[in-house]
Structure formats: C-alpha cells, structure tokens
Coordinates of C-alpha atoms and ligand atoms in Angstrom, one line a residue:
Chain A
M1 CA -35.7 -36.9 92.6
A2 CA -33.3 -37.0 89.2
Q3 CA -31.6 -40.6 89.7
T4 CA -28.2 -40.1 88.1
L5 CA -26.5 -36.9 86.5
A6 CA -24.0 -38.1 83.8
A7 CA -21.8 -36.6 81.0
D8 CA -21.8 -38.4 77.3
M9 CA -18.9 -38.1 75.5
V10 CA -18.2 -34.2 76.8
S11 CA -14.9 -32.7 75.2
V12 CA -14.2 -29.1 76.5
A13 CA -11.4 -27.1 74.0
F14 CA -10.0 -23.7 75.0
E15 CA -8.4 -21.6 71.9
G16 CA -6.4 -24.7 70.8
L17 CA -6.2 -26.1 74.3
R18 CA -7.6 -29.2 74.6
A19 CA -9.3 -29.5 78.3
L20 CA -11.3 -32.2 78.1
S21 CA -11.2 -35.1 75.6
D22 CA -14.9 -37.5 74.8
V23 CA -15.5 -37.2 78.6
T24 CA -18.1 -39.7 80.0
L25 CA -19.0 -39.7 83.6
E26 CA -21.6 -40.8 86.1
I27 CA -23.3 -39.5 89.1
P28 CA -26.1 -41.8 90.8
A29 CA -28.2 -40.8 93.7
G30 CA -26.9 -41.8 96.7
R31 CA -23.5 -42.2 96.5
V32 CA -20.4 -40.6 96.7
T33 CA -18.4 -40.2 93.1
G34 CA -14.8 -39.0 93.2
L35 CA -13.4 -37.2 90.2
I36 CA -9.7 -37.7 90.9
G37 CA -6.5 -35.9 88.7
P38 CA -2.9 -33.5 88.9
N39 CA -2.9 -30.3 88.6
G40 CA -4.8 -29.1 84.8
A41 CA -6.1 -31.9 84.4
G42 CA -9.8 -31.0 83.9
K43 CA -11.5 -31.7 87.0
T44 CA -13.2 -27.9 87.6
T45 CA -13.8 -27.7 83.7
C46 CA -15.9 -31.1 83.8
V47 CA -18.0 -29.3 87.0
N48 CA -18.3 -26.3 85.1
V49 CA -19.8 -28.9 82.1
L50 CA -21.9 -30.4 84.7
T51 CA -23.0 -26.9 86.2
G52 CA -24.0 -25.1 83.6
F53 CA -21.4 -22.7 83.2
Q54 CA -19.0 -23.8 80.3
K55 CA -20.7 -25.4 77.2
P56 CA -19.8 -28.2 75.7
S57 CA -17.8 -27.7 72.4
M58 CA -19.3 -31.4 71.9
G59 CA -21.3 -34.1 73.7
R60 CA -24.1 -34.0 75.9
V61 CA -25.1 -33.8 80.4
L62 CA -27.8 -35.7 80.8
L63 CA -30.1 -35.2 83.7
D64 CA -31.8 -38.2 83.7
G65 CA -31.2 -39.3 80.2
Q66 CA -32.4 -35.3 79.0
D67 CA -29.8 -32.9 77.6
I68 CA -29.2 -30.0 80.3
G69 CA -25.7 -28.6 77.9
G70 CA -27.7 -25.7 77.1
L71 CA -29.3 -24.2 80.0
P72 CA -27.5 -21.0 81.5
A73 CA -26.2 -21.4 85.3
H74 CA -28.8 -20.1 87.3
R75 CA -31.6 -22.9 85.6
V76 CA -28.8 -25.8 86.2
R77 CA -29.3 -25.6 90.2
Q78 CA -32.9 -24.6 90.0
A79 CA -33.8 -28.2 88.0
G80 CA -31.3 -29.5 90.9
I81 CA -28.0 -29.8 90.7
A82 CA -25.6 -27.4 93.6
R83 CA -22.3 -26.8 93.3
T84 CA -19.5 -25.2 95.0
F85 CA -16.3 -23.6 94.1
Q86 CA -12.8 -24.1 94.1
S87 CA -11.8 -20.8 95.8
G88 CA -15.0 -20.4 98.2
R89 CA -16.6 -17.4 96.7
L90 CA -19.1 -16.4 99.7
F91 CA -21.1 -14.0 100.0
A92 CA -18.6 -11.3 101.5
D93 CA -20.6 -8.8 103.0
L94 CA -24.0 -10.8 103.8
T95 CA -24.0 -13.2 106.5
V96 CA -24.0 -16.9 106.5
H97 CA -27.4 -16.9 106.8
E98 CA -28.1 -14.8 104.3
N99 CA -25.2 -16.6 102.0
L100 CA -27.8 -19.5 101.9
E101 CA -30.4 -17.7 102.7
V102 CA -30.1 -16.1 99.1
T103 CA -30.1 -20.1 97.4
G104 CA -33.4 -20.3 98.6
V105 CA -34.1 -16.8 97.3
G106 CA -32.9 -18.3 93.8
L107 CA -35.1 -21.2 94.8
G108 CA -38.7 -19.5 94.0
L109 CA -39.2 -19.7 97.9
S110 CA -40.3 -16.4 99.9
R111 CA -37.8 -14.9 102.2
R112 CA -39.5 -15.9 105.2
E113 CA -39.2 -19.3 103.9
A114 CA -35.6 -19.6 102.8
S115 CA -34.7 -17.7 105.9
R116 CA -36.4 -20.7 107.9
K117 CA -34.5 -23.4 105.4
A118 CA -31.3 -22.1 106.2
D119 CA -31.6 -21.9 110.4
A120 CA -32.2 -25.5 109.7
L121 CA -30.3 -26.9 107.1
L122 CA -27.1 -24.3 109.6
D123 CA -28.3 -26.6 112.4
W124 CA -28.1 -30.5 110.9
I125 CA -24.6 -28.9 109.4
G126 CA -23.6 -27.5 113.1
I127 CA -22.3 -24.7 112.1
A128 CA -25.5 -22.6 113.0
P129 CA -23.6 -20.6 116.7
L130 CA -21.8 -18.8 112.9
S131 CA -24.8 -17.3 111.5
E132 CA -24.8 -13.7 112.0
R133 CA -21.1 -13.5 110.5
L134 CA -20.0 -12.3 108.4
A135 CA -19.3 -14.5 105.7
G136 CA -16.1 -12.3 104.6
G137 CA -14.6 -12.7 108.2
L138 CA -14.7 -16.4 108.2
P139 CA -12.1 -18.8 108.5
Y140 CA -11.3 -21.7 105.7
T141 CA -12.6 -24.4 107.1
D142 CA -16.0 -22.7 108.1
E143 CA -16.2 -21.0 104.8
R144 CA -15.9 -24.5 103.7
R145 CA -18.8 -25.6 105.3
V146 CA -20.7 -22.5 104.7
A147 CA -19.9 -23.1 101.0
I148 CA -21.9 -26.7 101.6
G149 CA -24.5 -25.5 103.5
R150 CA -25.3 -22.8 100.3
A151 CA -25.7 -25.3 97.8
L152 CA -27.3 -27.6 99.8
M153 CA -30.4 -24.9 100.3
L154 CA -33.3 -27.2 99.5
E155 CA -32.1 -30.7 99.1
P156 CA -30.7 -30.7 95.6
A157 CA -30.4 -34.2 94.0
F158 CA -26.6 -33.6 92.8
L159 CA -23.7 -32.0 94.4
L160 CA -20.3 -31.4 93.1
L161 CA -17.3 -30.1 95.3
D162 CA -14.4 -28.9 94.4
E163 CA -11.6 -29.8 96.0
P164 CA -13.4 -29.0 99.4
A165 CA -10.9 -30.0 101.5
A166 CA -8.4 -27.4 100.4
G167 CA -6.6 -26.8 103.6
M168 CA -8.0 -28.9 106.0
S169 CA -6.3 -30.3 108.9
A170 CA -6.3 -34.2 109.1
E171 CA -9.0 -33.8 111.5
E172 CA -11.0 -31.5 109.9
A173 CA -10.7 -33.1 106.7
D174 CA -12.7 -36.7 108.5
D175 CA -15.4 -34.6 109.7
L176 CA -15.8 -33.3 106.3
S177 CA -15.8 -37.0 104.8
R178 CA -18.0 -37.7 107.5
L179 CA -20.4 -35.0 106.3
I180 CA -20.1 -36.5 103.0
H181 CA -21.5 -39.4 103.6
R182 CA -24.9 -37.7 105.8
I183 CA -25.6 -36.0 103.1
A184 CA -25.8 -39.0 100.2
L185 CA -27.6 -41.0 103.1
E186 CA -30.2 -38.2 104.7
V187 CA -30.1 -35.6 101.6
K188 CA -30.4 -39.4 98.9
C189 CA -27.2 -36.3 96.7
G190 CA -25.8 -37.7 94.5
V191 CA -22.1 -36.7 95.3
L192 CA -19.4 -35.8 93.6
L193 CA -16.6 -35.5 95.4
I194 CA -13.1 -33.8 93.6
E195 CA -10.2 -33.2 95.8
H196 CA -6.6 -33.5 95.9
N197 CA -5.9 -35.0 98.7
I198 CA -6.9 -39.0 97.8
G199 CA -6.9 -40.2 101.4
L200 CA -9.8 -38.5 102.0
V201 CA -11.4 -39.4 98.5
L202 CA -10.2 -43.4 99.0
K203 CA -11.9 -43.2 102.0
T204 CA -15.3 -41.9 101.7
C205 CA -15.6 -42.7 97.6
H206 CA -17.7 -45.6 96.2
S207 CA -16.1 -45.4 93.2
I208 CA -13.3 -43.2 91.9
Y209 CA -13.0 -41.9 88.1
V210 CA -9.4 -40.6 87.4
L211 CA -9.0 -38.1 84.6
D212 CA -5.4 -37.2 83.0
S213 CA -4.9 -34.1 80.5
G214 CA -8.9 -34.1 79.8
E215 CA -9.1 -37.7 79.5
I216 CA -10.9 -40.5 81.7
I217 CA -7.8 -43.3 82.1
E218 CA -9.0 -44.7 84.8
F219 CA -13.0 -45.6 86.7
G220 CA -13.5 -48.3 89.3
T221 CA -13.9 -48.6 93.0
P222 CA -11.1 -47.9 96.1
D223 CA -9.7 -50.5 96.3
A224 CA -8.8 -51.2 92.6
I225 CA -8.2 -47.4 91.5
K226 CA -5.6 -47.4 94.3
A227 CA -3.9 -51.1 92.5
S228 CA -4.4 -49.2 89.5
E229 CA -1.1 -49.2 87.7
K230 CA -2.2 -46.5 85.1
V231 CA -3.4 -44.4 88.0
R232 CA 0.3 -44.2 90.0
H233 CA 1.8 -43.5 86.9
A234 CA -0.3 -40.4 86.0
Y235 CA 0.3 -39.4 89.2
M236 CA 4.1 -40.3 89.5
G237 CA 4.6 -38.1 86.1
T238 CA 3.4 -34.6 87.2
Q239 CA 3.3 -35.0 91.0
T240 CA 5.6 -34.9 93.2
D241 CA 6.9 -37.8 94.8
A242 CA 5.0 -37.5 98.4
E243 CA 1.8 -37.4 96.5
G244 CA 2.7 -41.0 94.6
E245 CA 3.3 -42.6 97.9
I246 CA -0.4 -41.9 99.1
L247 CA -2.1 -44.0 96.1
Chain B
M1 CA -34.1 -24.0 118.0
A2 CA -35.4 -20.4 118.2
E3 CA -37.9 -18.8 115.3
R4 CA -35.3 -16.1 114.0
A5 CA -37.3 -12.6 113.7
S6 CA -38.8 -11.2 110.5
I7 CA -37.0 -9.6 108.4
L8 CA -39.3 -7.1 108.6
S9 CA -39.1 -6.4 112.9
R10 CA -35.8 -6.9 112.3
T11 CA -34.7 -4.1 109.8
I12 CA -38.1 -1.4 110.4
A13 CA -36.3 0.8 112.7
T14 CA -34.0 2.4 109.7
P15 CA -37.4 3.8 107.4
V16 CA -38.9 5.1 109.7
I17 CA -35.7 7.0 111.9
L18 CA -34.8 8.5 108.8
G19 CA -39.0 9.0 108.1
L20 CA -37.8 11.1 111.3
L21 CA -35.1 12.6 109.5
L22 CA -37.4 13.9 106.8
T23 CA -40.1 15.4 109.3
A24 CA -37.5 17.1 111.7
I25 CA -36.3 18.5 108.3
A26 CA -40.5 19.3 107.0
L27 CA -40.9 21.1 110.3
L28 CA -38.1 23.0 110.2
A29 CA -39.0 24.7 106.8
L30 CA -42.6 24.7 108.2
L31 CA -41.1 27.0 111.9
M32 CA -38.5 29.2 109.6
G33 CA -41.8 30.1 106.9
S34 CA -40.0 32.1 104.3
G35 CA -40.2 31.4 100.8
P36 CA -36.8 30.8 100.3
F37 CA -36.6 28.3 102.4
N38 CA -39.0 27.1 101.7
Q39 CA -37.7 26.3 98.2
T40 CA -33.7 24.9 99.8
I41 CA -36.2 22.5 101.6
I42 CA -37.8 21.4 98.7
D43 CA -34.8 20.8 97.3
I44 CA -33.6 18.9 99.6
F45 CA -37.0 16.8 99.9
I46 CA -36.1 15.7 95.5
R47 CA -32.5 15.2 95.8
V48 CA -33.4 12.6 98.3
I49 CA -35.6 11.1 96.0
L50 CA -32.8 11.1 92.9
V51 CA -30.6 9.3 95.4
V52 CA -32.6 6.9 96.8
G53 CA -33.4 6.0 93.2
L54 CA -29.9 4.8 92.4
Y55 CA -29.3 3.5 95.7
I56 CA -32.2 1.1 94.1
F57 CA -30.3 0.1 91.5
I58 CA -27.2 1.1 92.1
G59 CA -26.6 0.1 95.9
N60 CA -27.8 -3.1 95.6
S61 CA -26.3 -4.4 92.3
G62 CA -22.9 -2.5 92.5
V63 CA -22.9 -1.7 89.2
I64 CA -22.5 2.0 89.0
S65 CA -24.5 3.7 86.0
F66 CA -24.1 7.3 85.3
G67 CA -27.5 7.0 83.0
H68 CA -30.3 7.6 85.8
I69 CA -30.8 10.7 85.6
G70 CA -32.0 10.1 81.5
F71 CA -35.0 8.7 83.1
T72 CA -35.5 12.0 85.9
C73 CA -35.9 13.8 82.7
L74 CA -38.4 11.7 81.1
G75 CA -40.1 12.0 83.8
A76 CA -39.9 16.1 84.1
Y77 CA -41.3 16.3 80.6
M78 CA -44.2 13.7 81.0
T79 CA -45.6 16.1 83.1
A80 CA -44.9 18.9 81.9
W81 CA -46.8 17.6 78.9
L82 CA -49.6 16.2 81.1
T83 CA -50.0 19.7 83.1
I84 CA -49.3 22.3 81.3
P85 CA -52.1 24.0 80.4
P86 CA -53.3 23.2 76.9
P87 CA -53.4 26.7 75.4
M88 CA -49.9 26.6 75.7
K89 CA -48.9 23.6 74.8
K90 CA -50.4 24.0 71.3
M91 CA -47.8 27.6 70.8
A92 CA -44.9 25.5 72.3
L93 CA -45.2 22.2 71.9
P94 CA -47.3 21.5 68.9
G95 CA -45.9 17.7 67.5
L96 CA -47.8 16.5 71.1
P97 CA -51.0 13.7 70.1
G98 CA -54.3 15.5 70.0
F99 CA -55.0 13.3 73.2
V100 CA -52.0 15.2 75.3
L101 CA -52.9 18.7 73.7
E102 CA -55.6 18.6 74.9
A103 CA -55.2 17.0 78.8
K104 CA -54.7 19.6 81.8
L105 CA -54.4 17.3 84.2
P106 CA -53.5 18.0 87.4
F107 CA -49.8 17.8 89.2
W108 CA -51.0 14.7 92.0
V109 CA -51.8 12.5 88.4
G110 CA -48.8 14.0 86.2
V111 CA -46.3 13.0 88.8
P112 CA -46.9 9.1 88.8
A113 CA -47.4 8.3 85.2
A114 CA -44.2 10.7 84.7
A115 CA -42.9 8.0 87.1
I116 CA -44.8 4.7 85.9
F117 CA -43.7 6.4 81.9
A118 CA -39.6 6.1 83.6
A119 CA -39.8 2.5 84.4
L120 CA -41.8 1.5 81.3
I121 CA -39.1 2.8 79.3
A122 CA -36.0 1.5 81.4
F123 CA -37.8 -1.9 81.4
F124 CA -37.1 -1.7 77.0
F125 CA -33.4 0.2 77.4
G126 CA -33.1 -2.4 80.1
K127 CA -33.4 -6.4 78.9
I128 CA -30.8 -4.8 76.6
L129 CA -28.6 -3.4 79.6
M130 CA -28.9 -5.9 82.3
R131 CA -26.9 -8.4 79.9
L132 CA -24.2 -6.1 80.1
S133 CA -22.0 -6.0 83.7
G134 CA -19.0 -4.4 85.7
I135 CA -17.4 -1.4 83.6
A136 CA -19.2 -2.3 79.9
A137 CA -22.5 -1.7 81.8
S138 CA -21.5 1.5 83.1
I139 CA -20.8 2.6 80.2
A140 CA -23.7 1.8 78.3
T141 CA -25.7 3.5 81.1
F142 CA -23.6 6.4 80.4
A143 CA -24.6 6.0 76.3
M144 CA -28.0 5.9 77.4
L145 CA -28.2 9.1 79.4
A146 CA -26.7 11.2 76.0
L147 CA -29.0 8.7 74.0
I148 CA -32.8 10.7 76.0
N149 CA -30.1 13.9 76.3
Q150 CA -29.9 14.2 72.5
I151 CA -33.6 13.4 71.9
Y152 CA -34.9 15.6 74.1
S153 CA -32.2 18.5 72.7
N154 CA -33.5 18.2 69.0
W155 CA -37.6 17.1 69.0
E156 CA -38.1 20.8 68.4
D157 CA -42.8 20.0 68.4
V158 CA -42.1 17.6 71.1
T159 CA -40.2 18.8 73.4
G160 CA -38.8 21.8 72.5
A161 CA -35.4 21.5 72.5
T162 CA -32.7 23.2 74.3
S163 CA -35.3 25.8 74.7
S164 CA -37.5 26.5 78.0
V165 CA -40.4 23.9 78.0
V166 CA -42.2 26.7 80.1
G167 CA -46.1 26.6 82.1
I168 CA -46.1 24.0 84.3
P169 CA -47.8 24.5 87.1
I170 CA -46.0 25.0 90.0
N171 CA -46.9 23.1 93.8
R172 CA -44.6 25.8 96.7
S173 CA -46.1 23.6 99.8
I174 CA -43.7 21.0 101.0
W175 CA -46.1 18.6 101.7
P176 CA -46.4 17.2 98.2
Y177 CA -43.4 17.1 98.7
F178 CA -41.9 15.4 102.4
V179 CA -45.4 12.7 101.3
A180 CA -43.3 11.8 98.4
T181 CA -39.7 11.6 99.8
L182 CA -41.6 9.4 102.5
V183 CA -42.7 6.7 99.4
A184 CA -39.0 7.3 98.1
V185 CA -37.5 6.1 101.1
A186 CA -40.2 3.3 102.5
I187 CA -39.9 1.9 98.3
G188 CA -36.4 1.7 98.9
Y189 CA -36.5 0.2 101.8
A190 CA -39.4 -2.2 100.0
Y191 CA -36.7 -3.6 97.5
S192 CA -33.2 -3.9 100.3
I193 CA -35.4 -6.5 102.0
S194 CA -37.0 -8.3 98.9
R195 CA -36.5 -11.0 98.1
S196 CA -34.9 -9.2 94.6
G197 CA -32.1 -7.4 96.9
L198 CA -31.3 -9.6 98.8
A199 CA -29.9 -12.1 95.2
L200 CA -29.1 -9.1 93.7
R201 CA -27.0 -8.2 96.8
A202 CA -25.2 -11.9 96.7
A203 CA -24.4 -11.4 92.9
R204 CA -22.5 -8.1 93.2
D205 CA -20.9 -9.8 96.1
E206 CA -20.4 -13.0 94.2
A207 CA -21.8 -13.2 90.5
T208 CA -20.8 -16.6 89.8
A209 CA -21.4 -18.2 93.0
A210 CA -24.7 -16.4 92.3
A211 CA -26.2 -18.2 89.4
A212 CA -24.6 -21.5 91.3
S213 CA -27.1 -20.1 93.6
G214 CA -30.6 -20.2 91.2
V215 CA -30.3 -16.6 90.7
D216 CA -30.6 -15.3 87.4
I217 CA -28.7 -12.4 87.8
P218 CA -29.7 -10.3 84.3
K219 CA -34.0 -10.9 85.9
E220 CA -33.5 -9.2 88.8
R221 CA -30.9 -6.4 87.4
L222 CA -34.4 -5.5 86.0
R223 CA -36.2 -5.5 88.2
A224 CA -33.9 -3.3 90.0
F225 CA -34.0 -0.6 87.5
V226 CA -37.5 -0.2 86.6
I227 CA -38.0 0.7 90.3
S228 CA -34.9 3.0 90.6
A229 CA -36.3 4.3 87.5
F230 CA -39.5 5.2 89.0
V231 CA -38.8 6.9 91.8
M232 CA -36.2 8.8 89.3
G233 CA -38.9 9.4 86.9
G234 CA -41.6 11.0 90.0
G235 CA -38.5 13.1 91.3
G236 CA -38.3 15.0 88.1
A237 CA -41.7 15.3 87.9
L238 CA -42.1 16.9 91.3
Y239 CA -38.3 18.8 90.4
A240 CA -40.2 19.9 87.1
H241 CA -43.4 21.2 89.8
S242 CA -40.9 22.7 92.2
V243 CA -39.5 25.1 89.5
G244 CA -42.4 25.6 86.4
V245 CA -39.4 25.0 83.7
V246 CA -38.0 22.5 82.4
T247 CA -35.3 22.4 79.8
P248 CA -33.2 18.8 78.7
D249 CA -29.4 19.7 79.7
T250 CA -30.8 20.1 83.9
F251 CA -31.2 16.8 83.5
Y252 CA -27.7 16.1 82.1
L253 CA -24.2 15.8 83.7
G254 CA -23.6 17.9 86.3
L255 CA -27.0 16.4 88.0
T256 CA -25.8 13.6 87.2
F257 CA -22.2 14.2 89.0
I258 CA -23.7 15.9 91.9
S259 CA -26.7 13.0 92.9
L260 CA -23.8 10.0 92.2
S261 CA -21.6 12.1 94.6
M262 CA -24.7 12.3 97.4
L263 CA -24.4 9.0 97.5
V264 CA -20.9 8.3 96.9
V265 CA -20.4 10.6 100.4
G266 CA -23.3 8.8 102.2
G267 CA -22.5 5.6 101.2
M268 CA -23.5 3.9 98.5
G269 CA -24.3 -0.1 99.5
S270 CA -27.1 1.6 102.7
L271 CA -30.4 3.2 102.1
S272 CA -29.2 5.4 105.3
G273 CA -26.1 6.1 103.3
A274 CA -28.4 7.8 100.6
V275 CA -31.3 10.1 102.6
I276 CA -27.7 11.4 105.1
G277 CA -25.2 12.2 102.6
V278 CA -27.6 14.0 100.8
V279 CA -28.5 16.1 103.7
L280 CA -25.2 16.4 104.4
L281 CA -23.9 17.6 101.2
S282 CA -27.2 19.6 100.4
T283 CA -26.1 21.5 103.8
I284 CA -22.7 22.5 103.1
I285 CA -24.0 23.4 100.2
Q286 CA -26.7 25.9 100.6
I287 CA -24.1 27.3 103.2
L288 CA -21.4 27.7 100.7
R289 CA -23.9 29.7 98.7
L290 CA -24.5 31.7 101.5
F291 CA -21.4 32.7 101.4
E292 CA -20.7 32.9 97.3
K293 CA -23.6 36.3 98.2
G294 CA -21.6 37.1 101.3
V295 CA -22.1 36.9 104.5
A296 CA -22.0 39.9 107.1
L297 CA -19.9 38.8 110.5
G298 CA -19.6 42.6 111.8
D299 CA -18.5 45.7 109.9
T300 CA -16.8 43.5 106.8
V301 CA -18.6 41.0 104.1
L302 CA -17.6 37.7 103.6
T303 CA -17.6 36.4 99.9
I304 CA -16.2 33.3 98.2
P305 CA -16.3 33.7 94.8
N306 CA -18.4 32.0 92.7
G307 CA -17.7 28.1 92.2
V308 CA -16.2 27.0 95.1
Q309 CA -19.0 25.6 96.1
E310 CA -18.1 22.9 92.7
I311 CA -14.6 22.8 94.1
A312 CA -15.7 21.9 97.3
I313 CA -18.7 19.2 96.8
G314 CA -15.4 17.3 94.8
V315 CA -12.9 17.9 97.3
I316 CA -14.9 15.7 99.9
M317 CA -16.5 14.0 97.7
I318 CA -12.4 13.0 97.0
V319 CA -11.1 13.4 101.2
I320 CA -14.8 10.6 102.1
L321 CA -13.1 8.3 98.9
M322 CA -9.3 8.6 100.2
R323 CA -10.8 7.8 104.2
R324 CA -13.9 6.3 103.7
P325 CA -14.1 4.7 100.2
A326 CA -17.4 2.7 101.4
G327 CA -19.2 6.3 102.3
I328 CA -19.8 7.8 105.9
I329 CA -22.4 5.2 106.6
G330 CA -20.9 2.5 104.4
N331 CA -22.1 -0.4 104.1
R332 CA -24.3 -0.1 107.2
E333 CA -27.6 0.6 108.2
V334 CA -29.4 3.3 110.9
G335 CA -30.8 1.5 114.1
W336 CA -32.0 1.7 117.2
K337 CA -28.7 1.3 118.9
G338 CA -26.4 3.3 115.9
L339 CA -25.8 1.0 113.1
R340 CA -25.8 -1.7 112.1
K341 CA -25.4 -4.3 109.2
A342 CA -26.6 -3.4 105.9
Ligands
ATP1 N1 -11.6 -20.7 80.6 C1 -10.3 -20.5 80.7 N2 -9.3 -20.8 79.6 C2 -8.4 -21.1 79.1 N3 -8.3 -22.1 79.6 C3 -8.7 -23.1 80.6 C4 -9.2 -22.0 81.0 N4 -10.2 -22.8 82.4 C5 -9.2 -23.8 82.2 N5 -8.2 -23.9 81.6 C6 -7.4 -24.2 81.2 O1 -7.6 -26.1 81.2 C7 -6.8 -26.6 81.7 C8 -7.9 -27.8 83.1 O2 -7.9 -26.7 83.8 P1 -8.8 -27.5 85.4 O3 -9.1 -25.9 85.6 O4 -9.9 -28.2 84.5 O5 -8.3 -28.3 85.7 P2 -7.6 -28.6 87.5 O6 -8.3 -29.7 87.3 O7 -9.8 -28.3 88.7 O8 -6.9 -28.3 87.9 P3 -6.3 -27.8 89.6 O9 -6.2 -29.7 90.3 O10 -5.6 -27.0 89.4 O11 -8.1 -27.2 90.1 C9 -5.8 -26.3 82.5 O12 -4.8 -26.8 81.3 C10 -6.3 -25.0 82.3 O13 -5.3 -24.3 82.6
MG2 MG1 -10.1 -27.1 89.7

C-alpha cells in the first residue's frame, strides 16, 4: 500500500482568481492529517487537485513520489485515493448497499464480490440496518456515514474527507472522531480531515495544516496550532468571534 | 451476518413476468388467427424490441438519445442488402459490393448480421459522443440521426435514396418476432443487473461521485450504447422483414417520437416500464385506428377524424408527464409481489 500522498508546490487559478498558491502538504499513511481554514480558503480545491477533479495550473501531485497530476478522477480512485464530498453526493436512486457496491464494481470486482464487501463494510461502520434504504431519503448524519463507507470500499490507501461533520451534534461528531481513528488504525489509511468544527480537528488529528487565501500559513501538532498567533489572526480576520474562541 | 441472496435470484421475477406477458400476447394472436391481427401483434413485438433497446441506453445512463432510430435504419437496410434476391438487388442497388450483390442469405442470418452492423457503427459514433453529457449529448445523438438519414436518403445506388427498397423476404409468422422480443428483454435485463448497468445508474444519479468511485463513465456509456444499438439494429431488420419494404424516412422523426413516447409513458428508468409502455400505448393506438376506420355501434357508424391518433398520443404523454414524471411504472420493476425498486 502507498505510504504518502503529497501536493508539491501546487497552484490553481480560476480565471485570474488564485485559489491555491504554491501549496505543499503531505498525507502520511496510518495517520490523520487535518486541513483547516476559513470559508473560501481553498480546502475543497485542494482535495479536488489531490483526487484528479482539478488539474493543477502548476505543481505536482505525488503518490509515493510518482506524479499522478494528470490522471482522471476514476483512475486516481483506482490508484487508492478516495474522497467524500462536502455536499454528500450519494446515488439517490440506489440503495445504501448499492451505493457501496458501485465502488466495488468501479474498482473491478464482480457484483457478487462487491456485494459481499459492501455488506462487511456496512457492518464494520455500524450502518448495516440501513442497507436496503434508498440513499436519497437518508437523514444528514447517516448520509455522511454512507459516503464514508462508499469511499472506504476495498480499503483505499488514502481517504480525504471534506467536512464530514457538517450539521452533526456534538455526540455524533464524537462518534465520527472514533470512526476516523479506527479508519487510520485498522484500515491503515492516510486520512485528510477537512472540518470547520475545530474541536473535532484538534481532537482527531495527529498534525494539522492551516490554509488561508490559498496559502499554507501554518503546520503543526494540534497543540502548536492552538497556540499559533498566525492561525488566530487568520480566523479572527474572516470569521465570527465565536469561532475564534474555539481555538 | 446473513448471506445476501444473489442479484439474479432477487430480480429474475421481472424478466419472467414480462416474458409471460409477451407469451400471453402471442397466444392472443394465435387465438384470433386472423392475418391483420397477426400483423398488429408483430408490430407490437417490434416496438417492444425498439423501446427495450432505448431503455438499455437511456434508462440506465439518463442521457436522452434522439439518435437510436438511426441504428434501426442501419439494421433494416443491412438485412435488405443481405436478403433481397440478387437479380432484384442488381437492378435497384447496383452500387453494393460484388459479394453482397451475389448473396442470398436467409432472414435468420440477416437479422443478427444487421444487429452486429448497427452495434459496430454505434461503437465508432459512441467513441466520440460518449464523452459528452446532458443536453450536449442529446443534441449530438440527434445530429447522428440526421446524418444517417441524409446518407441513406442520398446514396442512390446503395440505398436507393428516398425511393422504397422492395423485395425484402417477408415473414408473417409471429414466432420469430416473439422469440426476438424475448431475447431483447433478456438482453435488457442482463444489462441492467450487470456491473456496467449498476455503474451507469450511479453515474446517472451523480456523475461526479461515480467518477470518485472509480467508474469510467464514458466507457460504461459506450458499452450501453453499443448493446442498445445491437437491439435497435435487430429490431430494424425485423421491421424490414415484417413489411418487405424500407425507406429512410420510415426510420426518422415519427418513429423516434413514438418510441421515445412509449419509453417515457411506461417509465424511463425501468425495463418493465419500457415493455408496459409499449403494450399500453400500442393498445390505445389500435383502438383509435379502429375508430378512424369507423366502428358500427348499432345503426350508426362512429368515426373519428384521421390524425386523432397522433394527437391522442401527444396528449396522453403530456398528461402522464404532469401526473407521473417518472412514467407509469416509475423507477420500479414488476415482481411477484407487485412493484419493487429497480
Ligand atoms: N470551479 C471554480 N471556478 C471558479 N472559482 C472557484 C471554483 N471552485 C472554487 N472557486 C473559488 O476558489 C476559492 C476556494 O474555494 P474552495 O471551495 O476550495 O474553498 P473552501 O476552503 O473549500 O471553502 P468552504 O469552507 O466554504 O468549503 C473560492 O474563492 C471559490 O469561490
Ligand atoms: Mg469546501
């Protein structure tokens, strides 16, 4: 299994707007890496670059040192880099079980094998009772967990989670934190966690990158990030005091 | 954890029930035993084949294709080229290659050959078209239909241009059409439970997420496109053998409209919808045709004006789209215990 996924001096420009400037970051296997930053900082753009949905204007995406920057999204997934979406994006007309099965099939399994893996994974995550429900009608928090399940099929080397706790209660966020730890420990995934829930990030991650206006302004352990003057500044500058206080 | 039953055992009821429905229709023809009614039943079978062909691509991919009747045209002419007696061919279509001019193949060779030919052409068109999505893809398929129609309407010594190509051996027995319809339904069912079918339905719901799940969307679309063209081409060939005559305009806007209507009315997202849509609309069309000719009710003959039939189909389609946007059957399939999720 691959050991590191990295962005190397990645820049992305949208018609003049620079969404990412010379971003360098590394996601090691078996650990949880955080990526935080105010709205519009470029976090999702970063995930898009790492997963083949956005070509970098400059720079490279490296999987164990190999440039995968030009691969289309489905090939990136086949190479073992999985993601979830900020907006869920489940296959609404398919059942929960089929949502997971699709990934198995996309990665080359027969339907029978994919179906078996999907059942095992639904069980592992603890959402087996949802199997036959249509994904379109799920409540928000279940939707998130199904999305993680779909991404986890066949144990990817890396899992990038784009705001998986959005809209969750404190208790649900705790459950999610535990699940993410199990994913890093038991599946040995390198996890990238993007979240606005800073408490969750500080509790869950081994190390954290801070992105502001497309640039990495800080990197360190949760304690170091908590203490960082720069980070405090970035958040105070663009967001409400309430969120500044969480830090 | 209980072992889940296989997809086949969970869904096989659908093709079995549809097969029984088609068998019932065939038996009805047998009971009636009259020539014109036989022809009506054959027409229904051919329409089922065409609409199932449409379902394979449109239903699973969610991309509306206006071009599939082009494959029907390709199939009809291919079997004409292969099965018309050589002396007639040499007169009417002298531009055909020598070995085709000499060929006098039976219809059971002509039909599969036509299906394969349509699939082959679909492969080349699809290589380009399947990169497009949404409305762009639909417009491009429409352009493909126009292109095929123009070629067949102008290639004088190979297609006879706009004049009728006659002399195609006619087969009036319902059985070959019945068997072909069962085969088409079986193909549609097999595709829908296949890996490709599942991946394509996922891409229909959420293309971005499907790509993030490892699905190569253009490749899966191409598979469905080629398989559906195979069915459409076979259906076109059977049409040719059911009436003995083809012209390019038989396979143009009119047939595109009616076959898409049947798919939409039944329910685009399901094989059962495709089959039931055809049976339902065909029945209505037959009844209206009867009235256009005039029906004696006691002493008075009730007649409705010509054209009411087309208008009625249009109205039915609009009403159903307003009431049930997903069609009569919706996104479900028939099962032993009623409808289940497709
Ligand atoms: N496809 C696009 N075209 C043009 N601009 C874009 C595009 N995608 C993102 N942007 C812009 O790039 C910047 C970064 O957006 P991005 O979605 O990466 O931010 P984010 O950090 O994920 O924000 P949020 O926390 O709100 O999700 C924003 O200014 C956004 O408007
Ligand atoms: Mg975002």
